[in-house]
Tab-separated table of N, CA and C in Angstrom:
chain	number	residue	atom	x	y	z
Q	1	MET	N	111.482	93.927	94.539
Q	1	MET	CA	110.988	95.261	93.560
Q	1	MET	C	110.011	94.976	92.604
Q	2	ALA	N	109.263	95.469	93.006
Q	2	ALA	CA	107.870	95.728	92.085
Q	2	ALA	C	107.965	96.372	90.838
Q	3	THR	N	107.579	95.575	88.992
Q	3	THR	CA	107.590	96.391	88.706
Q	3	THR	C	105.878	95.995	87.909
Q	4	GLY	N	105.805	96.798	86.522
Q	4	GLY	CA	104.939	97.438	85.910
Q	4	GLY	C	104.592	98.433	85.185
Q	5	ALA	N	103.463	98.325	83.762
Q	5	ALA	CA	104.139	99.747	83.203
Q	5	ALA	C	104.325	99.810	82.908
Q	6	GLY	N	106.334	99.118	82.566
Q	6	GLY	CA	107.464	100.104	82.453
Q	6	GLY	C	108.545	100.722	83.243
Q	7	SER	N	107.577	100.020	84.449
Q	7	SER	CA	108.259	101.176	85.482
Q	7	SER	C	108.745	100.192	86.750
Q	8	GLU	N	109.683	99.880	87.147
Q	8	GLU	CA	110.551	99.785	88.471
Q	8	GLU	C	110.871	100.041	90.139
Q	9	VAL	N	110.054	99.373	91.091
Q	9	VAL	CA	110.148	100.018	91.972
Q	9	VAL	C	111.437	99.987	93.475
Q	10	ASP	N	111.855	100.340	93.593
Q	10	ASP	CA	112.702	99.558	94.480
Q	10	ASP	C	112.431	99.781	96.199
Q	11	VAL	N	110.546	98.894	96.542
Q	11	VAL	CA	109.927	99.026	97.940
Q	11	VAL	C	112.130	99.342	99.279
Q	12	GLU	N	112.240	97.760	98.719
Q	12	GLU	CA	113.556	98.439	99.684
Q	12	GLU	C	114.091	99.413	100.080
Q	13	GLY	N	114.424	99.567	99.231
Q	13	GLY	CA	115.524	100.577	98.983
Q	13	GLY	C	115.248	101.943	100.243
Q	14	PHE	N	113.902	102.370	99.086
Q	14	PHE	CA	113.102	103.543	99.212
Q	14	PHE	C	112.657	102.991	100.823
Q	15	LEU	N	112.537	102.173	101.136
Q	15	LEU	CA	111.783	101.656	103.158
Q	15	LEU	C	113.766	101.826	104.464
Q	16	GLN	N	114.250	101.293	102.771
Q	16	GLN	CA	116.553	101.493	103.673
Q	16	GLN	C	115.669	102.778	103.878
Q	17	ALA	N	115.554	103.549	103.438
Q	17	ALA	CA	116.198	106.021	103.096
Q	17	ALA	C	116.001	105.270	103.710
Q	18	TYR	N	114.500	105.977	104.519
Q	18	TYR	CA	114.011	106.162	105.314
Q	18	TYR	C	114.523	105.174	106.952
Q	19	LEU	N	114.780	104.752	106.964
Q	19	LEU	CA	114.994	103.356	108.306
Q	19	LEU	C	116.099	104.604	108.468
Q	20	GLN	N	117.155	104.572	107.306
Q	20	GLN	CA	118.606	105.461	108.326
Q	20	GLN	C	118.822	106.367	108.971
Q	21	ARG	N	117.632	107.456	108.478
Q	21	ARG	CA	117.416	108.667	108.322
Q	21	ARG	C	116.572	109.191	109.690
Q	22	LEU	N	115.581	107.904	110.200
Q	22	LEU	CA	114.677	108.485	111.582
Q	22	LEU	C	115.583	107.607	112.660
Q	23	GLU	N	115.674	108.346	113.441
Q	23	GLU	CA	115.831	108.320	114.874
Q	23	GLU	C	114.113	106.948	115.516
Q	24	GLY	N	115.806	106.716	116.036
Q	24	GLY	CA	114.646	106.027	116.879
Q	24	GLY	C	113.152	104.634	116.673
Q	25	VAL	N	113.661	104.675	115.165
Q	25	VAL	CA	112.688	104.310	114.440
Q	25	VAL	C	113.463	102.985	114.236
Q	26	GLN	N	112.606	100.751	114.344
Q	26	GLN	CA	113.882	99.796	114.768
Q	26	GLN	C	113.579	99.121	113.243
Q	27	TRP	N	112.201	98.694	112.701
Q	27	TRP	CA	112.464	98.459	111.733
Q	27	TRP	C	110.816	99.066	110.479
Q	28	ILE	N	110.637	99.271	109.081
Q	28	ILE	CA	109.553	99.630	108.381
Q	28	ILE	C	109.152	98.039	107.937
Q	29	ALA	N	107.826	98.582	107.810
Q	29	ALA	CA	107.480	97.626	106.317
Q	29	ALA	C	106.330	98.119	106.354
Q	30	LEU	N	105.876	97.195	104.907
Q	30	LEU	CA	104.629	97.546	104.328
Q	30	LEU	C	104.088	95.819	103.827
Q	31	THR	N	102.996	96.753	104.003
Q	31	THR	CA	102.104	94.543	103.467
Q	31	THR	C	100.913	95.747	102.881
Q	32	ASP	N	100.228	94.516	101.742
Q	32	ASP	CA	98.760	94.866	101.576
Q	32	ASP	C	98.059	94.945	102.869
Q	33	ARG	N	96.733	94.977	102.119
Q	33	ARG	CA	94.910	95.096	103.041
Q	33	ARG	C	95.076	93.773	103.976
Q	34	GLU	N	95.303	92.578	103.757
Q	34	GLU	CA	95.263	91.618	104.784
Q	34	GLU	C	96.559	91.724	105.948
Q	35	GLY	N	96.804	92.608	105.944
Q	35	GLY	CA	98.544	92.809	106.486
Q	35	GLY	C	98.959	92.008	107.125
Q	36	VAL	N	99.283	91.806	105.258
Q	36	VAL	CA	100.564	90.280	104.672
Q	36	VAL	C	101.902	91.387	103.716
Q	37	CYS	N	103.010	91.423	104.710
Q	37	CYS	CA	103.767	91.105	104.610
Q	37	CYS	C	104.906	91.409	103.385
Q	38	ALA	N	105.004	92.508	101.909
Q	38	ALA	CA	105.578	92.693	101.620
Q	38	ALA	C	107.021	93.229	101.070
Q	39	ALA	N	107.018	94.202	101.295
Q	39	ALA	CA	108.540	94.692	102.297
Q	39	ALA	C	107.893	94.779	102.990
Q	40	LYS	N	110.358	94.387	104.670
Q	40	LYS	CA	110.751	94.551	105.382
Q	40	LYS	C	111.827	95.389	105.776
Q	41	VAL	N	112.170	95.865	106.210
Q	41	VAL	CA	114.311	96.847	106.282
Q	41	VAL	C	113.848	96.920	108.155
Q	42	GLY	N	115.347	96.344	108.525
Q	42	GLY	CA	115.622	97.123	110.171
Q	42	GLY	C	115.563	95.119	110.100
Q	43	GLY	N	116.442	95.839	111.234
Q	43	GLY	CA	116.351	94.509	112.483
Q	43	GLY	C	115.675	93.777	112.860
Q	44	GLU	N	114.955	92.453	114.095
Q	44	GLU	CA	114.271	92.484	114.723
Q	44	GLU	C	113.398	91.255	114.439
Q	45	GLN	N	112.856	90.576	114.320
Q	45	GLN	CA	112.784	89.500	113.844
Q	45	GLN	C	110.700	90.325	114.097
Q	46	LEU	N	109.928	89.841	112.918
Q	46	LEU	CA	108.311	90.725	112.969
Q	46	LEU	C	107.953	89.767	113.231
Q	47	ASN	N	105.931	89.736	114.407
Q	47	ASN	CA	105.532	88.558	114.756
Q	47	ASN	C	104.699	89.757	113.140
Q	48	PRO	N	103.983	87.896	112.835
Q	48	PRO	CA	102.662	88.406	111.310
Q	48	PRO	C	102.302	89.184	112.282
Q	49	SER	N	101.280	88.443	113.187
Q	49	SER	CA	100.075	89.295	113.724
Q	49	SER	C	100.058	90.373	114.359
Q	50	VAL	N	101.277	90.966	114.776
Q	50	VAL	CA	101.179	92.519	114.220
Q	50	VAL	C	101.028	93.579	113.594
Q	51	LEU	N	101.201	92.578	112.397
Q	51	LEU	CA	100.823	93.735	111.296
Q	51	LEU	C	99.305	93.592	110.876
Q	52	THR	N	99.088	92.373	111.050
Q	52	THR	CA	97.896	92.177	110.211
Q	52	THR	C	97.027	92.829	111.230
Q	53	THR	N	96.629	92.433	112.709
Q	53	THR	CA	96.002	93.453	113.234
Q	53	THR	C	96.022	95.061	113.595
Q	54	ALA	N	97.836	95.747	112.982
Q	54	ALA	CA	97.178	97.195	112.971
Q	54	ALA	C	97.240	97.201	111.612
Q	55	THR	N	96.897	96.315	110.557
Q	55	THR	CA	96.169	96.950	108.531
Q	55	THR	C	94.574	96.763	109.733
Q	56	THR	N	93.533	95.858	110.623
Q	56	THR	CA	93.170	95.511	111.037
Q	56	THR	C	92.136	97.152	111.059
Q	57	ALA	N	93.047	97.735	111.979
Q	57	ALA	CA	93.231	98.328	112.594
Q	57	ALA	C	92.518	99.720	112.242
Q	58	CYS	N	93.512	99.960	110.933
Q	58	CYS	CA	93.333	101.211	110.185
Q	58	CYS	C	92.013	101.043	108.918
Q	59	GLU	N	92.187	99.873	109.064
Q	59	GLU	CA	90.989	99.561	108.359
Q	59	GLU	C	89.518	99.327	109.112
Q	60	GLN	N	89.006	99.657	109.969
Q	60	GLN	CA	88.123	99.107	110.741
Q	60	GLN	C	87.177	100.338	112.127
Q	61	THR	N	88.959	101.671	111.772
Q	61	THR	CA	88.206	102.743	111.637
Q	61	THR	C	87.811	103.205	111.154
Q	62	SER	N	87.326	102.990	109.814
Q	62	SER	CA	86.154	103.875	109.239
Q	62	SER	C	85.293	103.397	109.245
Q	63	LYS	N	84.270	102.219	110.406
Q	63	LYS	CA	83.671	102.390	110.138
Q	63	LYS	C	83.093	102.030	111.373
Q	64	ILE	N	83.325	103.942	112.203
Q	64	ILE	CA	82.886	104.310	112.825
Q	64	ILE	C	82.538	105.780	113.144
Q	65	ALA	N	82.337	106.320	111.142
Q	65	ALA	CA	81.398	107.016	111.087
Q	65	ALA	C	81.881	108.416	111.215
Q	66	LEU	N	83.761	108.052	111.134
Q	66	LEU	CA	84.587	110.077	111.617
Q	66	LEU	C	85.827	109.797	110.202
Q	67	GLY	N	85.313	108.588	108.971
Q	67	GLY	CA	85.333	108.827	107.797
Q	67	GLY	C	87.452	107.759	107.684
Q	68	SER	N	87.948	107.133	106.060
Q	68	SER	CA	89.010	106.484	106.982
Q	68	SER	C	89.594	107.439	107.374
Q	69	SER	N	90.411	106.283	108.291
Q	69	SER	CA	92.130	107.118	108.999
Q	69	SER	C	93.139	106.182	108.107
Q	70	ARG	N	93.788	107.433	108.404
Q	70	ARG	CA	95.416	108.011	107.411
Q	70	ARG	C	96.105	107.160	108.802
Q	71	VAL	N	96.036	108.044	109.795
Q	71	VAL	CA	97.595	107.466	110.494
Q	71	VAL	C	97.039	106.493	112.135
Q	72	VAL	N	97.062	105.290	112.507
Q	72	VAL	CA	96.664	105.354	113.627
Q	72	VAL	C	98.339	104.510	114.316
Q	73	ILE	N	98.215	105.366	115.812
Q	73	ILE	CA	99.132	104.561	116.027
Q	73	ILE	C	99.064	103.859	117.478
Q	74	THR	N	99.911	102.851	117.582
Q	74	THR	CA	99.911	102.052	118.710
Q	74	THR	C	100.626	101.841	119.426
Q	75	ARG	N	100.887	102.520	120.915
Q	75	ARG	CA	101.682	103.197	122.077
Q	75	ARG	C	101.845	101.889	122.993
Q	76	PHE	N	102.984	101.977	123.661
Q	76	PHE	CA	103.920	100.464	124.500
Q	76	PHE	C	104.928	100.847	124.692
Q	77	SER	N	104.299	100.619	126.168
Q	77	SER	CA	104.968	101.167	127.559
Q	77	SER	C	106.906	101.071	126.212
Q	78	ASN	N	107.528	100.718	126.434
Q	78	ASN	CA	108.860	100.771	125.081
Q	78	ASN	C	108.991	101.248	123.899
Q	79	ARG	N	106.924	101.405	123.539
Q	79	ARG	CA	107.858	101.284	121.733
Q	79	ARG	C	105.933	101.875	121.428
Q	80	GLN	N	106.474	102.249	120.722
Q	80	GLN	CA	105.292	102.726	119.068
Q	80	GLN	C	105.068	102.304	117.955
Q	81	LEU	N	104.731	101.489	117.707
Q	81	LEU	CA	104.085	101.806	115.952
Q	81	LEU	C	103.079	102.445	115.941
Q	82	VAL	N	103.888	103.355	114.320
Q	82	VAL	CA	103.523	103.530	113.666
Q	82	VAL	C	102.601	103.580	112.097
Q	83	SER	N	101.126	103.178	111.693
Q	83	SER	CA	100.451	102.293	110.324
Q	83	SER	C	99.833	103.507	110.253
Q	84	TYR	N	101.189	103.871	108.784
Q	84	TYR	CA	100.225	105.230	107.817
Q	84	TYR	C	99.015	104.106	106.781
Q	85	ASN	N	97.493	104.606	106.771
Q	85	ASN	CA	96.935	103.572	105.786
Q	85	ASN	C	96.783	104.658	103.917
Q	86	LEU	N	97.767	103.317	103.427
Q	86	LEU	CA	98.352	105.023	101.939
Q	86	LEU	C	97.289	104.099	100.983
Q	87	ARG	N	96.434	103.394	101.013
Q	87	ARG	CA	96.023	102.461	100.005
Q	87	ARG	C	95.698	102.572	98.674
Q	88	PRO	N	96.999	101.310	98.640
Q	88	PRO	CA	95.985	99.838	98.445
Q	88	PRO	C	96.708	99.400	99.477
Q	89	VAL	N	97.678	100.166	99.857
Q	89	VAL	CA	98.829	99.741	101.116
Q	89	VAL	C	99.432	100.911	101.936
Q	90	PHE	N	99.957	99.426	103.041
Q	90	PHE	CA	99.745	99.879	104.342
Q	90	PHE	C	101.237	100.111	105.134
Q	91	VAL	N	101.367	101.107	104.816
Q	91	VAL	CA	103.130	101.283	105.613
Q	91	VAL	C	103.345	101.179	107.454
Q	92	HIS	N	103.745	101.125	108.002
Q	92	HIS	CA	104.463	100.365	109.279
Q	92	HIS	C	105.414	100.188	109.890
Q	93	LEU	N	105.850	101.922	111.115
Q	93	LEU	CA	107.060	101.954	111.840
Q	93	LEU	C	106.915	101.266	113.579
Q	94	LEU	N	108.086	100.072	113.294
Q	94	LEU	CA	107.909	100.124	114.647
Q	94	LEU	C	108.947	101.005	115.040
Q	95	ALA	N	109.124	102.212	116.227
Q	95	ALA	CA	109.857	103.461	116.420
Q	95	ALA	C	110.007	102.881	118.567
Q	96	ASP	N	111.087	103.828	118.701
Q	96	ASP	CA	111.183	103.778	120.445
Q	96	ASP	C	110.416	104.710	121.003
Q	97	SER	N	109.492	103.835	122.711
Q	97	SER	CA	108.655	105.208	122.826
Q	97	SER	C	109.140	106.511	122.992
Q	98	THR	N	110.110	107.064	122.485
Q	98	THR	CA	111.225	107.820	122.556
Q	98	THR	C	111.334	109.175	121.308
Q	99	ALA	N	110.940	108.548	120.230
Q	99	ALA	CA	110.797	108.598	119.204
Q	99	ALA	C	110.429	109.576	119.294
Q	100	ASN	N	110.432	110.718	117.898
Q	100	ASN	CA	109.211	112.443	118.052
Q	100	ASN	C	108.307	111.493	116.984
Q	101	THR	N	107.381	111.772	117.612
Q	101	THR	CA	105.876	110.837	117.038
Q	101	THR	C	105.053	112.017	116.445
Q	102	GLY	N	105.741	113.077	116.375
Q	102	GLY	CA	105.266	115.003	115.928
Q	102	GLY	C	105.476	114.090	113.896
Q	103	PHE	N	107.204	113.980	114.420
Q	103	PHE	CA	107.384	113.817	113.575
Q	103	PHE	C	107.103	112.824	112.400
Q	104	LEU	N	107.180	112.122	113.011
Q	104	LEU	CA	106.866	110.684	112.375
Q	104	LEU	C	105.494	110.335	111.485
Q	105	LEU	N	104.049	111.605	112.445
Q	105	LEU	CA	102.871	111.677	111.563
Q	105	LEU	C	103.212	112.216	110.284
Q	106	ASP	N	103.845	113.401	110.480
Q	106	ASP	CA	104.102	114.537	109.379
Q	106	ASP	C	105.052	112.915	108.049
Q	107	LEU	N	105.196	112.351	108.187
Q	107	LEU	CA	105.626	111.876	107.011
Q	107	LEU	C	104.963	111.166	106.475
Q	108	PHE	N	103.625	110.966	106.843
Q	108	PHE	CA	102.537	110.867	105.645
Q	108	PHE	C	102.660	111.271	104.394
Q	109	GLY	N	102.613	111.908	104.039
Q	109	GLY	CA	102.888	112.969	102.182
Q	109	GLY	C	104.107	111.800	101.920
Q	110	GLU	N	105.473	112.656	102.582
Q	110	GLU	CA	106.565	112.082	101.838
Q	110	GLU	C	106.374	110.411	101.535
Q	111	LEU	N	105.833	109.625	102.398
Q	111	LEU	CA	105.799	108.292	102.538
Q	111	LEU	C	104.329	107.987	100.924
Q	112	ASP	N	103.139	108.723	101.555
Q	112	ASP	CA	102.226	108.731	99.548
Q	112	ASP	C	102.525	109.165	98.421
Q	113	GLU	N	103.803	110.011	99.045
Q	113	GLU	CA	104.664	110.150	96.850
Q	113	GLU	C	104.760	109.497	97.163
Q	114	GLY	N	106.506	109.057	97.895
Q	114	GLY	CA	106.852	108.426	97.190
Q	114	GLY	C	106.975	106.692	96.997
Q	115	LEU	N	105.606	106.075	97.426
Q	115	LEU	CA	105.459	104.834	97.461
Q	115	LEU	C	104.228	105.405	96.069
Q	116	ARG	N	104.116	105.836	95.423
Q	116	ARG	CA	102.890	106.215	94.353
Q	116	ARG	C	103.446	105.286	93.279
Q	117	PRO	N	104.933	105.572	93.131
Q	117	PRO	CA	104.956	104.358	91.616
Q	117	PRO	C	104.072	102.802	92.016
Q	118	LEU	N	104.448	102.652	92.981
Q	118	LEU	CA	103.636	101.679	94.001
Q	118	LEU	C	102.310	101.102	93.568
Q	119	LYS	N	101.384	102.506	94.157
Q	119	LYS	CA	100.514	102.085	93.930
Q	119	LYS	C	99.729	101.829	92.840
Q	120	ASN	N	100.008	102.996	91.673
Q	120	ASN	CA	99.890	102.633	90.455
Q	120	ASN	C	100.083	102.175	89.514
Q	121	VAL	N	101.373	101.234	89.515
Q	121	VAL	CA	101.181	98.995	89.663
Q	121	VAL	C	99.962	98.399	90.029
Q	122	LEU	N	99.815	98.568	91.775
Q	122	LEU	CA	98.556	97.292	92.631
Q	122	LEU	C	97.275	97.779	92.059
């Protein structure tokens, strides 16, 4: 739980609510800009280098003269990692390869709005 300026943000509760409603999503993690995990919900052990690498990918795409990336999708044979750049934080969802990628992409605005109190504290 993050606090500051008279507000409290239940980050894990917020992420857990999304995890429960998103079919095929195995875990959701929130990181800082270095990829350090601040909160995670869901099963399965998490290799910290996955989050660091995904966060770095989001940051590095801004250097190819196309502007800052908002979402990066990494597809594997049986999974997909969707990473949202919500500066100053990043949200990462690990989902089955059969999960609706378009639906996951459309969550950007909801996540950005829902995490606004946390972002204001940071």
